[in-house]
């Protein structure tokens, strides 16, 4: 299943992103209200035209919010974001993503357009991969099987019941 399913089939398109020009003060006002927005752990940082500038983790955001001395309120988010994130492409099979996660020890990637890595399409996480795998296994278990029935008293030549002929 990891070879026949693709990133575009399991990636999440509904996600929270932060504007690159956003200030730490703005994040401090909103982040405390819902620190685990939709269970998201990696946030894309995007420019005004929705191009990916980088990513920031929820853990790093929490540190930024909690430490006003190290992170002044006038600091812009694009200065905090990791500017060259590891990414996934929509046409990649999930097997490649699992291997990439294993190699990098990261469990979440932004999904970007191949050839234009700044065009953000969605996000994929280990949880999405596991959900896809579970869904595929459930489908296999419930799939109807077509069985070829053999009728023991049926004439194989004409399909009529075998027996005495008149």
C-alpha positions as YAML, in Angstrom:
chain: A
units: angstrom
residues:
- id: 1
  name: UNK
  ca: [0.00, 0.00, 0.00]
- id: 2
  name: UNK
  ca: [2.87, 2.41, 0.61]
- id: 3
  name: UNK
  ca: [3.88, 1.94, -3.02]
- id: 4
  name: UNK
  ca: [0.44, 2.44, -4.59]
- id: 5
  name: UNK
  ca: [-0.71, 5.39, -2.47]
- id: 6
  name: UNK
  ca: [0.63, 8.86, -3.22]
- id: 7
  name: UNK
  ca: [1.20, 11.96, -1.12]
- id: 8
  name: UNK
  ca: [-1.61, 13.84, -2.94]
- id: 9
  name: UNK
  ca: [-4.09, 11.20, -1.76]
- id: 10
  name: UNK
  ca: [-3.36, 11.53, 1.96]
- id: 11
  name: UNK
  ca: [-1.96, 15.03, 2.51]
- id: 12
  name: UNK
  ca: [-3.93, 17.52, 4.56]
- id: 13
  name: UNK
  ca: [-4.94, 20.69, 2.76]
- id: 14
  name: UNK
  ca: [-6.72, 22.29, 5.68]
- id: 15
  name: UNK
  ca: [-3.92, 23.64, 7.86]
- id: 16
  name: UNK
  ca: [-2.89, 26.68, 9.80]
- id: 17
  name: UNK
  ca: [-0.05, 28.80, 8.43]
- id: 18
  name: UNK
  ca: [1.63, 31.94, 9.69]
- id: 19
  name: UNK
  ca: [2.40, 35.03, 7.62]
- id: 20
  name: UNK
  ca: [6.11, 35.66, 7.14]
- id: 21
  name: UNK
  ca: [5.59, 39.32, 7.97]
- id: 22
  name: UNK
  ca: [3.78, 38.45, 11.22]
- id: 23
  name: UNK
  ca: [5.34, 39.68, 14.43]
- id: 24
  name: UNK
  ca: [6.13, 37.69, 17.54]
- id: 25
  name: UNK
  ca: [3.78, 40.01, 19.51]
- id: 26
  name: UNK
  ca: [0.87, 38.91, 17.29]
- id: 27
  name: UNK
  ca: [1.73, 35.27, 17.87]
- id: 28
  name: UNK
  ca: [1.87, 35.82, 21.62]
- id: 29
  name: UNK
  ca: [-1.69, 37.17, 21.56]
- id: 30
  name: UNK
  ca: [-3.13, 34.27, 19.55]
- id: 31
  name: UNK
  ca: [-0.95, 31.28, 20.34]
- id: 32
  name: UNK
  ca: [-1.88, 31.11, 24.03]
- id: 33
  name: UNK
  ca: [-5.55, 30.87, 23.11]
- id: 34
  name: UNK
  ca: [-5.15, 27.67, 21.09]
- id: 35
  name: UNK
  ca: [-1.63, 26.23, 21.32]
- id: 36
  name: UNK
  ca: [-2.63, 22.91, 19.72]
- id: 37
  name: UNK
  ca: [-4.69, 24.20, 16.81]
- id: 38
  name: UNK
  ca: [-6.09, 21.09, 15.14]
- id: 39
  name: UNK
  ca: [-3.24, 18.99, 16.52]
- id: 40
  name: UNK
  ca: [-0.84, 20.61, 14.11]
- id: 41
  name: UNK
  ca: [2.82, 20.43, 15.12]
- id: 42
  name: UNK
  ca: [4.52, 22.06, 12.12]
- id: 43
  name: UNK
  ca: [3.42, 25.40, 10.76]
- id: 44
  name: UNK
  ca: [4.29, 26.74, 7.32]
- id: 45
  name: UNK
  ca: [5.42, 30.35, 7.22]
- id: 46
  name: UNK
  ca: [4.14, 31.90, 4.01]
- id: 47
  name: UNK
  ca: [4.61, 35.15, 2.14]
- id: 48
  name: UNK
  ca: [1.76, 37.46, 1.15]
- id: 49
  name: UNK
  ca: [1.21, 35.48, -2.06]
- id: 50
  name: UNK
  ca: [1.03, 32.18, -0.12]
- id: 51
  name: UNK
  ca: [4.55, 31.04, -1.08]
- id: 52
  name: UNK
  ca: [6.42, 28.89, 1.43]
- id: 53
  name: UNK
  ca: [9.20, 30.81, 3.18]
- id: 54
  name: UNK
  ca: [9.94, 28.23, 5.86]
- id: 55
  name: UNK
  ca: [8.46, 26.26, 8.73]
- id: 56
  name: UNK
  ca: [8.29, 26.60, 12.48]
- id: 57
  name: UNK
  ca: [7.46, 23.88, 14.98]
- id: 58
  name: UNK
  ca: [4.84, 24.23, 17.70]
- id: 59
  name: UNK
  ca: [7.57, 23.54, 20.27]
- id: 60
  name: UNK
  ca: [9.67, 26.43, 18.92]
- id: 61
  name: UNK
  ca: [6.61, 28.69, 18.85]
- id: 62
  name: UNK
  ca: [5.92, 27.87, 22.48]
- id: 63
  name: UNK
  ca: [9.51, 28.80, 23.35]
- id: 64
  name: UNK
  ca: [9.14, 32.09, 21.45]
- id: 65
  name: UNK
  ca: [5.88, 32.88, 23.25]
- id: 66
  name: UNK
  ca: [7.29, 32.02, 26.68]
- id: 67
  name: UNK
  ca: [10.60, 33.91, 26.39]
- id: 68
  name: UNK
  ca: [10.08, 37.62, 25.59]
- id: 69
  name: UNK
  ca: [13.69, 38.47, 26.48]
- id: 70
  name: UNK
  ca: [15.22, 36.18, 23.87]
- id: 71
  name: UNK
  ca: [12.51, 36.82, 21.28]
- id: 72
  name: UNK
  ca: [11.44, 40.49, 21.15]
- id: 73
  name: UNK
  ca: [7.88, 41.25, 20.02]
- id: 74
  name: UNK
  ca: [9.10, 43.15, 16.96]
- id: 75
  name: UNK
  ca: [10.82, 40.05, 15.54]
- id: 76
  name: UNK
  ca: [9.24, 38.82, 12.30]
- id: 77
  name: UNK
  ca: [8.29, 35.16, 11.89]
- id: 78
  name: UNK
  ca: [10.32, 34.73, 8.72]
- id: 79
  name: UNK
  ca: [13.40, 35.40, 10.87]
- id: 80
  name: UNK
  ca: [12.45, 32.51, 13.17]
- id: 81
  name: UNK
  ca: [11.41, 30.00, 10.52]
- id: 82
  name: UNK
  ca: [13.64, 27.23, 9.22]
- id: 83
  name: UNK
  ca: [14.07, 28.48, 5.66]
- id: 84
  name: UNK
  ca: [15.00, 25.24, 3.87]
- id: 85
  name: UNK
  ca: [12.60, 22.61, 5.20]
- id: 86
  name: UNK
  ca: [12.56, 19.01, 4.08]
- id: 87
  name: UNK
  ca: [9.56, 18.73, 1.76]
- id: 88
  name: UNK
  ca: [7.36, 16.15, 0.06]
- id: 89
  name: UNK
  ca: [5.93, 16.26, -3.46]
- id: 90
  name: UNK
  ca: [2.36, 15.28, -4.35]
- id: 91
  name: UNK
  ca: [3.43, 12.69, -6.93]
- id: 92
  name: UNK
  ca: [5.67, 10.73, -4.54]
- id: 93
  name: UNK
  ca: [4.60, 7.30, -3.29]
- id: 94
  name: UNK
  ca: [4.20, 7.05, 0.47]
- id: 95
  name: UNK
  ca: [7.08, 4.56, 0.63]
- id: 96
  name: UNK
  ca: [9.50, 7.39, -0.25]
- id: 97
  name: UNK
  ca: [8.03, 9.60, 2.46]
- id: 98
  name: UNK
  ca: [8.39, 6.85, 5.08]
- id: 99
  name: UNK
  ca: [12.04, 6.43, 4.05]
- id: 100
  name: UNK
  ca: [12.62, 10.19, 4.14]
- id: 101
  name: UNK
  ca: [11.09, 10.38, 7.61]
- id: 102
  name: UNK
  ca: [13.34, 7.56, 8.74]
- id: 103
  name: UNK
  ca: [16.45, 9.19, 7.25]
- id: 104
  name: UNK
  ca: [15.77, 12.69, 8.60]
- id: 105
  name: UNK
  ca: [14.04, 11.68, 11.86]
- id: 106
  name: UNK
  ca: [11.35, 14.23, 11.02]
- id: 107
  name: UNK
  ca: [7.68, 13.22, 11.04]
- id: 108
  name: UNK
  ca: [6.08, 16.14, 9.21]
- id: 109
  name: UNK
  ca: [6.75, 17.74, 5.85]
- id: 110
  name: UNK
  ca: [5.16, 20.55, 3.89]
- id: 111
  name: UNK
  ca: [3.94, 19.35, 0.51]
- id: 112
  name: UNK
  ca: [5.08, 21.60, -2.34]
- id: 113
  name: UNK
  ca: [4.73, 21.69, -6.10]
- id: 114
  name: UNK
  ca: [7.52, 19.84, -7.88]
- id: 115
  name: UNK
  ca: [9.70, 22.34, -9.74]
- id: 116
  name: UNK
  ca: [8.36, 25.25, -7.67]
- id: 117
  name: UNK
  ca: [9.19, 24.42, -4.07]
- id: 118
  name: UNK
  ca: [7.70, 27.69, -2.89]
- id: 119
  name: UNK
  ca: [4.13, 26.72, -3.85]
- id: 120
  name: UNK
  ca: [2.62, 25.20, -0.71]
- id: 121
  name: UNK
  ca: [-0.03, 22.53, -1.40]
- id: 122
  name: UNK
  ca: [-0.52, 20.95, 2.02]
- id: 123
  name: UNK
  ca: [1.12, 19.00, 4.81]
- id: 124
  name: UNK
  ca: [1.84, 15.32, 5.40]
- id: 125
  name: UNK
  ca: [2.68, 13.68, 8.70]
- id: 126
  name: UNK
  ca: [3.43, 10.26, 10.06]
- id: 127
  name: UNK
  ca: [-0.12, 10.21, 11.40]
- id: 128
  name: UNK
  ca: [-1.45, 10.70, 7.85]
- id: 129
  name: UNK
  ca: [0.67, 7.78, 6.64]
- id: 130
  name: UNK
  ca: [-0.57, 5.52, 9.42]
- id: 131
  name: UNK
  ca: [-4.18, 6.54, 8.79]
- id: 132
  name: UNK
  ca: [-3.78, 5.71, 5.08]
- id: 133
  name: UNK
  ca: [-2.24, 2.35, 5.93]
- id: 134
  name: UNK
  ca: [-5.05, 1.52, 8.36]
- id: 135
  name: UNK
  ca: [-7.68, 2.56, 5.81]
- id: 136
  name: UNK
  ca: [-6.07, 0.36, 3.17]
- id: 137
  name: UNK
  ca: [-5.97, -2.63, 5.55]
- id: 138
  name: UNK
  ca: [-9.64, -2.12, 6.44]
- id: 139
  name: UNK
  ca: [-10.53, -2.08, 2.75]
- id: 140
  name: UNK
  ca: [-8.64, -5.32, 2.20]
- id: 141
  name: UNK
  ca: [-10.45, -7.00, 5.09]
- id: 142
  name: UNK
  ca: [-13.90, -5.98, 3.95]
- id: 143
  name: UNK
  ca: [-13.43, -6.45, 0.23]
- id: 144
  name: UNK
  ca: [-15.94, -8.80, -1.30]
- id: 145
  name: UNK
  ca: [-14.48, -11.91, -2.77]
- id: 146
  name: UNK
  ca: [-15.93, -13.47, -5.84]
- id: 147
  name: UNK
  ca: [-15.99, -17.18, -5.36]
- id: 148
  name: UNK
  ca: [-16.41, -19.67, -8.13]
- id: 149
  name: UNK
  ca: [-19.11, -22.06, -7.03]
- id: 150
  name: UNK
  ca: [-19.01, -25.60, -8.12]
- id: 151
  name: UNK
  ca: [-22.33, -27.38, -8.35]
- id: 152
  name: UNK
  ca: [-21.78, -31.10, -7.77]
- id: 153
  name: UNK
  ca: [-24.85, -32.25, -9.71]
- id: 154
  name: UNK
  ca: [-24.57, -29.97, -12.71]
- id: 155
  name: UNK
  ca: [-23.74, -31.11, -16.24]
- id: 156
  name: UNK
  ca: [-20.64, -29.21, -17.23]
- id: 157
  name: UNK
  ca: [-21.52, -29.23, -20.96]
- id: 158
  name: UNK
  ca: [-24.91, -27.56, -20.97]
- id: 159
  name: UNK
  ca: [-25.17, -26.08, -17.49]
- id: 160
  name: UNK
  ca: [-28.27, -28.18, -16.68]
- id: 161
  name: UNK
  ca: [-28.55, -30.46, -13.68]
- id: 162
  name: UNK
  ca: [-27.06, -33.88, -14.34]
- id: 163
  name: UNK
  ca: [-29.36, -36.82, -14.06]
- id: 164
  name: UNK
  ca: [-31.34, -39.28, -16.11]
- id: 165
  name: UNK
  ca: [-32.17, -38.40, -19.64]
- id: 166
  name: UNK
  ca: [-35.44, -39.52, -21.30]
...
